[in-house]
Tab-separated table of C-alpha atoms in Angstrom:
chain	number	residue	atom	x	y	z
A	1	UNK	CA	23.093	-15.104	0.006
A	2	UNK	CA	22.171	-18.048	-1.748
A	3	UNK	CA	24.821	-20.137	-3.919
A	4	UNK	CA	22.738	-19.537	-6.733
A	5	UNK	CA	22.491	-15.767	-6.606
A	6	UNK	CA	25.502	-15.580	-6.235
A	7	UNK	CA	26.290	-17.260	-9.365
A	8	UNK	CA	24.110	-15.279	-10.576
A	9	UNK	CA	25.570	-11.145	-9.535
A	10	UNK	CA	28.914	-13.022	-10.895
A	11	UNK	CA	28.307	-14.166	-14.486
A	12	UNK	CA	25.968	-10.621	-14.426
A	13	UNK	CA	28.938	-8.932	-13.828
A	14	UNK	CA	31.334	-10.571	-16.772
A	15	UNK	CA	33.876	-11.156	-13.932
A	16	UNK	CA	34.805	-13.080	-10.959
A	17	UNK	CA	33.342	-10.743	-8.511
A	18	UNK	CA	35.798	-10.905	-5.791
A	19	UNK	CA	37.963	-9.976	-8.298
A	20	UNK	CA	36.484	-6.627	-8.861
A	21	UNK	CA	34.959	-6.778	-5.171
A	22	UNK	CA	37.592	-7.408	-2.404
A	23	UNK	CA	34.958	-8.320	-0.174
A	24	UNK	CA	32.638	-10.507	-1.939
A	25	UNK	CA	35.094	-13.347	-1.544
A	26	UNK	CA	34.469	-13.373	2.269
A	27	UNK	CA	30.710	-12.576	1.694
A	28	UNK	CA	30.361	-15.728	-0.445
A	29	UNK	CA	32.020	-17.911	2.455
A	30	UNK	CA	29.842	-16.310	5.434
A	31	UNK	CA	26.874	-16.407	3.515
A	32	UNK	CA	26.676	-12.357	4.702
A	33	UNK	CA	25.728	-9.326	1.946
A	34	UNK	CA	29.028	-7.921	0.080
A	35	UNK	CA	29.113	-3.923	1.300
A	36	UNK	CA	30.127	-2.985	-2.344
A	37	UNK	CA	28.142	-4.826	-3.845
A	38	UNK	CA	25.223	-3.353	-2.167
A	39	UNK	CA	27.182	-0.411	-2.579
A	40	UNK	CA	27.318	-0.719	-6.537
A	41	UNK	CA	23.909	-1.935	-6.239
A	42	UNK	CA	22.512	1.247	-5.546
A	43	UNK	CA	24.816	3.322	-7.493
A	44	UNK	CA	23.702	1.841	-10.707
A	45	UNK	CA	20.081	2.338	-9.448
A	46	UNK	CA	20.306	5.481	-8.124
A	47	UNK	CA	21.813	6.693	-11.637
A	48	UNK	CA	18.961	5.020	-13.829
A	49	UNK	CA	16.248	5.795	-11.544
A	50	UNK	CA	15.776	9.235	-9.435
A	51	UNK	CA	14.784	10.591	-12.491
A	52	UNK	CA	11.400	8.727	-12.252
A	53	UNK	CA	10.472	10.779	-9.053
A	54	UNK	CA	9.123	8.221	-7.215
A	55	UNK	CA	11.036	7.174	-4.410
A	56	UNK	CA	10.061	9.483	-1.389
A	57	UNK	CA	11.973	7.979	1.911
A	58	UNK	CA	10.355	8.204	4.760
A	59	UNK	CA	11.917	11.131	6.830
A	60	UNK	CA	13.669	9.556	10.258
A	61	UNK	CA	12.708	12.749	12.454
A	62	UNK	CA	9.164	14.426	11.828
A	63	UNK	CA	9.340	16.942	9.322
A	64	UNK	CA	6.785	19.188	7.003
A	65	UNK	CA	6.122	17.182	3.793
A	66	UNK	CA	6.316	19.445	1.037
A	67	UNK	CA	2.946	17.658	-0.714
A	68	UNK	CA	0.927	18.991	1.972
A	69	UNK	CA	1.542	22.180	3.495
A	70	UNK	CA	-0.879	24.894	3.296
A	71	UNK	CA	-3.492	22.209	2.517
A	72	UNK	CA	-6.147	21.704	5.659
A	73	UNK	CA	-7.973	18.495	5.119
A	74	UNK	CA	-6.554	15.656	4.221
A	75	UNK	CA	-6.710	11.807	4.368
A	76	UNK	CA	-4.835	8.832	5.237
A	77	UNK	CA	-6.573	5.187	4.613
A	78	UNK	CA	-4.329	2.126	5.362
A	79	UNK	CA	-4.392	-1.440	4.335
A	80	UNK	CA	-5.636	-5.071	4.992
A	81	UNK	CA	-6.764	-6.604	2.128
A	82	UNK	CA	-9.621	-7.682	0.881
A	83	UNK	CA	-11.764	-7.684	4.350
A	84	UNK	CA	-10.454	-3.740	4.826
A	85	UNK	CA	-11.684	-3.241	0.901
A	86	UNK	CA	-14.941	-4.792	1.921
A	87	UNK	CA	-15.030	-2.327	5.144
A	88	UNK	CA	-14.079	0.825	3.493
A	89	UNK	CA	-17.048	0.287	1.306
A	90	UNK	CA	-19.393	-0.183	4.219
A	91	UNK	CA	-17.640	2.861	5.984
A	92	UNK	CA	-18.110	5.353	2.603
A	93	UNK	CA	-21.276	4.330	2.289
A	94	UNK	CA	-22.022	4.883	5.493
A	95	UNK	CA	-20.715	8.056	6.262
A	96	UNK	CA	-22.150	9.411	2.706
A	97	UNK	CA	-25.791	7.827	3.677
A	98	UNK	CA	-25.097	10.045	6.628
A	99	UNK	CA	-24.332	13.483	4.825
A	100	UNK	CA	-20.509	13.466	5.801
A	101	UNK	CA	-18.710	13.404	2.142
A	102	UNK	CA	-15.407	12.509	2.632
A	103	UNK	CA	-13.676	13.331	-0.534
A	104	UNK	CA	-13.724	16.584	0.877
A	105	UNK	CA	-9.810	16.553	2.091
A	106	UNK	CA	-7.130	18.135	-0.246
A	107	UNK	CA	-5.670	15.750	-0.325
A	108	UNK	CA	-5.608	11.882	-0.161
A	109	UNK	CA	-3.062	9.542	0.680
A	110	UNK	CA	-3.869	5.568	0.400
A	111	UNK	CA	-1.843	2.114	0.727
A	112	UNK	CA	-2.984	-1.423	-0.078
A	113	UNK	CA	-7.069	-1.383	0.123
A	114	UNK	CA	-6.474	2.332	1.109
A	115	UNK	CA	-5.267	3.420	-2.609
A	116	UNK	CA	-8.024	1.434	-3.885
A	117	UNK	CA	-10.948	3.129	-2.287
A	118	UNK	CA	-8.844	6.366	-1.516
A	119	UNK	CA	-8.556	6.093	-6.081
A	120	UNK	CA	-12.487	5.107	-6.349
A	121	UNK	CA	-13.541	8.139	-4.245
A	122	UNK	CA	-11.627	10.716	-5.297
A	123	UNK	CA	-12.581	9.756	-8.918
A	124	UNK	CA	-16.401	9.545	-7.737
A	125	UNK	CA	-16.297	5.694	-8.746
A	126	UNK	CA	-17.083	4.608	-5.241
A	127	UNK	CA	-20.412	7.624	-5.229
A	128	UNK	CA	-21.639	5.717	-9.048
A	129	UNK	CA	-21.079	1.984	-7.849
A	130	UNK	CA	-23.382	2.720	-4.303
A	131	UNK	CA	-26.560	4.003	-6.618
A	132	UNK	CA	-26.029	1.786	-9.154
A	133	UNK	CA	-25.609	-1.305	-6.938
A	134	UNK	CA	-26.915	-2.834	-3.406
A	135	UNK	CA	-23.739	-2.579	-2.077
A	136	UNK	CA	-24.715	-5.692	1.034
A	137	UNK	CA	-26.402	-7.493	-2.610
A	138	UNK	CA	-23.777	-6.245	-5.352
A	139	UNK	CA	-20.252	-5.674	-4.054
A	140	UNK	CA	-19.375	-9.071	-2.100
A	141	UNK	CA	-19.066	-10.664	-5.101
A	142	UNK	CA	-17.494	-7.915	-7.134
A	143	UNK	CA	-14.533	-8.116	-3.849
A	144	UNK	CA	-14.743	-12.036	-3.973
A	145	UNK	CA	-13.123	-11.452	-7.037
A	146	UNK	CA	-10.075	-10.136	-5.524
A	147	UNK	CA	-9.475	-12.726	-2.872
A	148	UNK	CA	-6.702	-16.161	-4.698
A	149	UNK	CA	-8.431	-19.012	-3.319
A	150	UNK	CA	-5.734	-21.213	-4.919
A	151	UNK	CA	-3.251	-23.213	-2.839
A	152	UNK	CA	-0.054	-21.690	-2.171
A	153	UNK	CA	2.965	-22.659	-4.375
A	154	UNK	CA	6.549	-23.281	-2.462
A	155	UNK	CA	7.601	-20.152	-4.521
A	156	UNK	CA	4.581	-17.950	-2.960
A	157	UNK	CA	4.888	-20.015	0.880
A	158	UNK	CA	8.939	-19.228	0.761
A	159	UNK	CA	7.641	-15.027	-0.027
A	160	UNK	CA	5.358	-15.085	2.574
A	161	UNK	CA	6.955	-17.033	5.389
A	162	UNK	CA	10.191	-14.198	4.544
A	163	UNK	CA	7.700	-11.615	4.396
A	164	UNK	CA	5.976	-12.550	8.312
A	165	UNK	CA	9.187	-13.680	10.080
A	166	UNK	CA	11.161	-10.396	9.746
A	167	UNK	CA	11.541	-8.979	12.791
A	168	UNK	CA	12.642	-5.049	11.408
A	169	UNK	CA	11.706	-2.726	8.425
A	170	UNK	CA	15.266	-2.030	7.824
A	171	UNK	CA	16.236	-1.370	4.388
A	172	UNK	CA	17.979	-5.221	3.720
A	173	UNK	CA	15.016	-6.624	5.260
A	174	UNK	CA	12.991	-4.504	3.117
A	175	UNK	CA	15.095	-6.255	-0.119
A	176	UNK	CA	14.578	-9.171	0.993
A	177	UNK	CA	10.820	-9.490	0.759
A	178	UNK	CA	11.286	-8.011	-2.203
A	179	UNK	CA	13.283	-10.240	-3.947
A	180	UNK	CA	10.996	-12.896	-2.303
A	181	UNK	CA	8.039	-11.264	-3.962
A	182	UNK	CA	10.048	-11.363	-7.210
A	183	UNK	CA	10.549	-14.774	-7.008
A	184	UNK	CA	7.172	-15.933	-6.869
A	185	UNK	CA	5.422	-17.401	-9.472
A	186	UNK	CA	1.522	-15.559	-7.989
A	187	UNK	CA	-1.394	-16.893	-10.014
A	188	UNK	CA	-2.682	-13.325	-10.070
A	189	UNK	CA	0.036	-10.895	-12.446
A	190	UNK	CA	-0.056	-8.374	-14.368
A	191	UNK	CA	-2.903	-7.522	-16.384
A	192	UNK	CA	-4.895	-9.470	-14.220
A	193	UNK	CA	-4.111	-7.384	-11.123
A	194	UNK	CA	-5.063	-3.896	-13.355
A	195	UNK	CA	-8.464	-5.468	-14.621
A	196	UNK	CA	-9.147	-5.871	-10.587
A	197	UNK	CA	-7.872	-3.040	-9.868
A	198	UNK	CA	-10.113	-1.184	-12.638
A	199	UNK	CA	-13.171	-2.803	-11.664
A	200	UNK	CA	-13.110	-0.810	-8.298
A	201	UNK	CA	-11.146	2.665	-9.658
A	202	UNK	CA	-13.398	3.564	-12.768
A	203	UNK	CA	-9.818	4.453	-14.296
A	204	UNK	CA	-9.858	4.343	-17.975
A	205	UNK	CA	-6.187	3.010	-17.008
A	206	UNK	CA	-4.585	5.650	-19.063
A	207	UNK	CA	-4.649	7.883	-16.820
A	208	UNK	CA	-4.410	9.792	-13.592
A	209	UNK	CA	-7.324	11.545	-13.263
A	210	UNK	CA	-7.296	13.385	-9.664
A	211	UNK	CA	-4.602	15.667	-9.097
A	212	UNK	CA	-5.089	15.529	-4.832
A	213	UNK	CA	-4.703	10.981	-4.500
A	214	UNK	CA	-1.466	10.040	-3.566
A	215	UNK	CA	-0.532	6.589	-3.175
A	216	UNK	CA	2.285	4.043	-2.169
A	217	UNK	CA	4.356	1.177	-3.013
A	218	UNK	CA	7.748	-0.477	-1.923
A	219	UNK	CA	10.640	-1.072	-5.175
A	220	UNK	CA	10.757	-4.766	-4.535
A	221	UNK	CA	14.958	-4.145	-5.779
A	222	UNK	CA	15.757	-1.559	-4.223
A	223	UNK	CA	13.307	-1.340	-1.056
A	224	UNK	CA	12.924	2.087	-2.035
A	225	UNK	CA	9.402	3.375	-0.959
A	226	UNK	CA	7.313	4.798	-3.811
A	227	UNK	CA	4.781	7.936	-3.728
A	228	UNK	CA	2.793	7.982	-6.963
A	229	UNK	CA	1.074	11.049	-7.360
A	230	UNK	CA	-0.460	12.799	-10.770
A	231	UNK	CA	2.460	14.406	-11.846
A	232	UNK	CA	4.914	11.446	-10.946
A	233	UNK	CA	2.264	9.183	-13.001
A	234	UNK	CA	2.448	11.221	-16.212
A	235	UNK	CA	5.563	11.407	-15.989
A	236	UNK	CA	6.434	7.896	-15.740
A	237	UNK	CA	3.275	6.445	-17.910
A	238	UNK	CA	1.319	5.209	-14.414
A	239	UNK	CA	-2.347	5.041	-14.783
A	240	UNK	CA	-4.075	5.332	-11.466
A	241	UNK	CA	-6.396	1.448	-11.957
A	242	UNK	CA	-1.967	-0.215	-11.802
A	243	UNK	CA	-0.773	2.220	-9.293
A	244	UNK	CA	-3.563	0.986	-6.860
A	245	UNK	CA	-2.846	-3.041	-8.182
A	246	UNK	CA	1.046	-2.082	-7.276
A	247	UNK	CA	0.106	-1.026	-3.868
A	248	UNK	CA	-1.973	-4.091	-2.687
A	249	UNK	CA	1.073	-6.773	-4.535
A	250	UNK	CA	1.513	-8.984	-1.614
A	251	UNK	CA	4.518	-10.369	-1.383
A	252	UNK	CA	3.610	-14.064	-2.478
A	253	UNK	CA	-0.160	-14.131	-3.346
A	254	UNK	CA	-0.269	-10.843	-5.804
A	255	UNK	CA	2.456	-9.116	-8.557
A	256	UNK	CA	4.548	-8.060	-8.416
A	257	UNK	CA	3.253	-5.245	-10.147
A	258	UNK	CA	5.415	-2.734	-12.623
A	259	UNK	CA	5.005	1.218	-12.116
A	260	UNK	CA	7.454	2.799	-14.781
A	261	UNK	CA	10.658	0.131	-14.933
A	262	UNK	CA	10.735	-1.141	-11.581
A	263	UNK	CA	8.815	-3.698	-10.453
A	264	UNK	CA	6.888	-2.829	-6.533
A	265	UNK	CA	4.831	-4.546	-4.355
A	266	UNK	CA	2.148	-3.610	-1.353
A	267	UNK	CA	2.571	-0.429	0.169
A	268	UNK	CA	2.505	-1.883	3.654
A	269	UNK	CA	5.912	-3.876	3.430
A	270	UNK	CA	7.471	-0.469	4.950
A	271	UNK	CA	8.642	0.546	8.191
A	272	UNK	CA	5.571	3.326	7.909
A	273	UNK	CA	2.614	1.640	9.133
A	274	UNK	CA	0.193	3.988	6.869
A	275	UNK	CA	3.058	6.848	5.355
A	276	UNK	CA	1.484	9.163	7.349
A	277	UNK	CA	4.834	11.499	7.000
A	278	UNK	CA	2.907	12.148	3.347
A	279	UNK	CA	0.068	14.560	4.529
A	280	UNK	CA	2.574	16.346	7.785
A	281	UNK	CA	1.982	19.697	7.605
A	282	UNK	CA	-2.001	19.992	6.348
A	283	UNK	CA	-4.004	21.425	9.377
A	284	UNK	CA	-6.134	18.697	9.746
A	285	UNK	CA	-5.313	14.617	9.099
A	286	UNK	CA	-8.162	11.643	9.482
A	287	UNK	CA	-5.820	8.634	9.640
A	288	UNK	CA	-7.744	5.635	9.060
A	289	UNK	CA	-6.291	2.058	9.182
A	290	UNK	CA	-7.254	-1.882	10.382
A	291	UNK	CA	-5.039	-2.063	13.499
A	292	UNK	CA	-2.815	-0.455	15.808
A	293	UNK	CA	0.205	-2.121	13.138
A	294	UNK	CA	0.956	-4.660	16.667
A	295	UNK	CA	-2.275	-6.361	16.900
A	296	UNK	CA	-5.142	-8.220	15.061
A	297	UNK	CA	-4.578	-9.329	11.714
A	298	UNK	CA	-1.607	-7.804	10.108
A	299	UNK	CA	0.174	-8.962	6.603
A	300	UNK	CA	4.151	-8.418	7.415
A	301	UNK	CA	5.957	-8.579	10.316
A	302	UNK	CA	7.552	-5.387	10.078
A	303	UNK	CA	7.135	-4.192	13.661
A	304	UNK	CA	4.824	-1.215	13.625
A	305	UNK	CA	3.218	0.782	16.004
A	306	UNK	CA	0.638	3.915	14.609
A	307	UNK	CA	0.430	5.462	18.044
A	308	UNK	CA	4.030	6.751	17.401
A	309	UNK	CA	3.710	7.611	14.138
A	310	UNK	CA	0.636	9.406	14.613
A	311	UNK	CA	2.512	11.621	17.410
A	312	UNK	CA	5.660	12.176	14.954
A	313	UNK	CA	2.819	13.857	12.653
A	314	UNK	CA	1.578	15.811	15.218
A	315	UNK	CA	5.180	16.799	15.916
A	316	UNK	CA	5.151	18.713	12.433
A	317	UNK	CA	1.774	20.409	13.954
A	318	UNK	CA	-0.865	18.803	11.813
A	319	UNK	CA	-3.651	17.946	14.046
A	320	UNK	CA	-4.357	13.966	13.873
A	321	UNK	CA	-8.266	11.832	14.024
A	322	UNK	CA	-7.245	7.805	14.247
A	323	UNK	CA	-9.894	5.461	13.617
A	324	UNK	CA	-8.593	2.181	14.044
A	325	UNK	CA	-10.956	0.003	12.269
A	326	UNK	CA	-9.981	-3.714	13.811
A	327	UNK	CA	-10.992	-7.245	13.066
A	328	UNK	CA	-12.965	-9.948	14.599
A	329	UNK	CA	-9.764	-12.467	16.687
A	330	UNK	CA	-8.147	-14.844	14.033
A	331	UNK	CA	-9.709	-13.498	10.690
A	332	UNK	CA	-7.964	-14.422	7.353
A	333	UNK	CA	-7.832	-10.993	5.880
A	334	UNK	CA	-7.736	-12.503	2.383
A	335	UNK	CA	-10.651	-15.040	3.232
A	336	UNK	CA	-13.904	-13.748	-0.043
A	337	UNK	CA	-16.016	-15.478	3.372
A	338	UNK	CA	-15.230	-12.300	5.113
A	339	UNK	CA	-16.476	-9.590	2.973
A	340	UNK	CA	-19.835	-9.737	3.474
A	341	UNK	CA	-19.645	-9.533	7.295
A	342	UNK	CA	-16.498	-6.999	6.767
A	343	UNK	CA	-19.089	-4.463	4.854
A	344	UNK	CA	-21.572	-4.692	7.501
A	345	UNK	CA	-19.163	-3.901	10.260
A	346	UNK	CA	-17.743	-0.842	8.218
A	347	UNK	CA	-21.150	0.056	7.605
A	348	UNK	CA	-22.378	0.133	11.363
A	349	UNK	CA	-18.645	2.145	12.745
A	350	UNK	CA	-19.666	4.541	10.275
A	351	UNK	CA	-22.629	5.444	12.967
A	352	UNK	CA	-20.409	5.912	15.203
A	353	UNK	CA	-17.618	7.972	13.607
A	354	UNK	CA	-20.026	10.163	11.577
A	355	UNK	CA	-20.323	12.742	14.067
A	356	UNK	CA	-16.600	12.830	15.055
A	357	UNK	CA	-15.075	13.421	11.278
A	358	UNK	CA	-17.972	15.920	10.913
A	359	UNK	CA	-16.723	17.909	14.178
A	360	UNK	CA	-12.918	17.193	13.141
A	361	UNK	CA	-13.125	18.457	9.701
A	362	UNK	CA	-16.065	21.302	10.168
A	363	UNK	CA	-17.982	19.846	7.473
């Protein structure tokens, strides 16, 4: 904790911190966070925000999700920057051409890029876009608008480096990333992020039209994992496009984006790689991720292993099919020049996966 941060906490409390919290004085000398201060912050936050219904902790051990119990087909879409948005578009375009409709899923959980495309898919907007526009001609220019091109400033670099240098997915680590994200002076914020999300989702920015769509994000202040569905969205006046934007608010690049009264960052900044626990208990889950979580191009230093996550999912009785998209070596996931190749890569991959998905889902 920096001296300026400690000063802020003392002043905002209205009393000398050490007078209220005995171990804070020692914490100030060592630089370690105060357990009492952490507890006080959590207590206040929980008292104010528990009623919004957004926080959903990832279980420590495999457990059936009350959101997915009894469902047959579910779909989990992980994140991966502009590259993966384009890959998904090519992939879903190819699947639909081959007569495999991923929208038969009874529940879709999307993170970051997966939140954009899951929202577009379930709302029917993607199907409209692919019939109105040439996917390989129109889409690259559309998605390039999402890619930040300005050089990062110091506050952005700080958030990015903290995000990449972390070594675990503990709540304290996620909070540290979140605080750096809050302090970053990003060029793309608030309404700008929302407008870009709207281009992809087609949402009116006033509602959550499809009950089966869920997005993920993380509270920058508390580090809590947030899962947004139609019920919680309407309770907090969160439109689908805004939730997709929050799910893709990468620290030091985009956002943070507000969900209700919480400022949120990318759903991928979490100890769970694809949030597969949200669909645990469904009969069959199709899980699509960019990488295995520890190799290839990544957007955080938090360690992940999708194979362990799949094993935990199957321990609840869910049969899982995993598709790992993969990326060319050394690729920048935020590079707009990679959008056209990613579209083609996803489209070609659909030819391989379509028969397997048809057999797995029985469609």
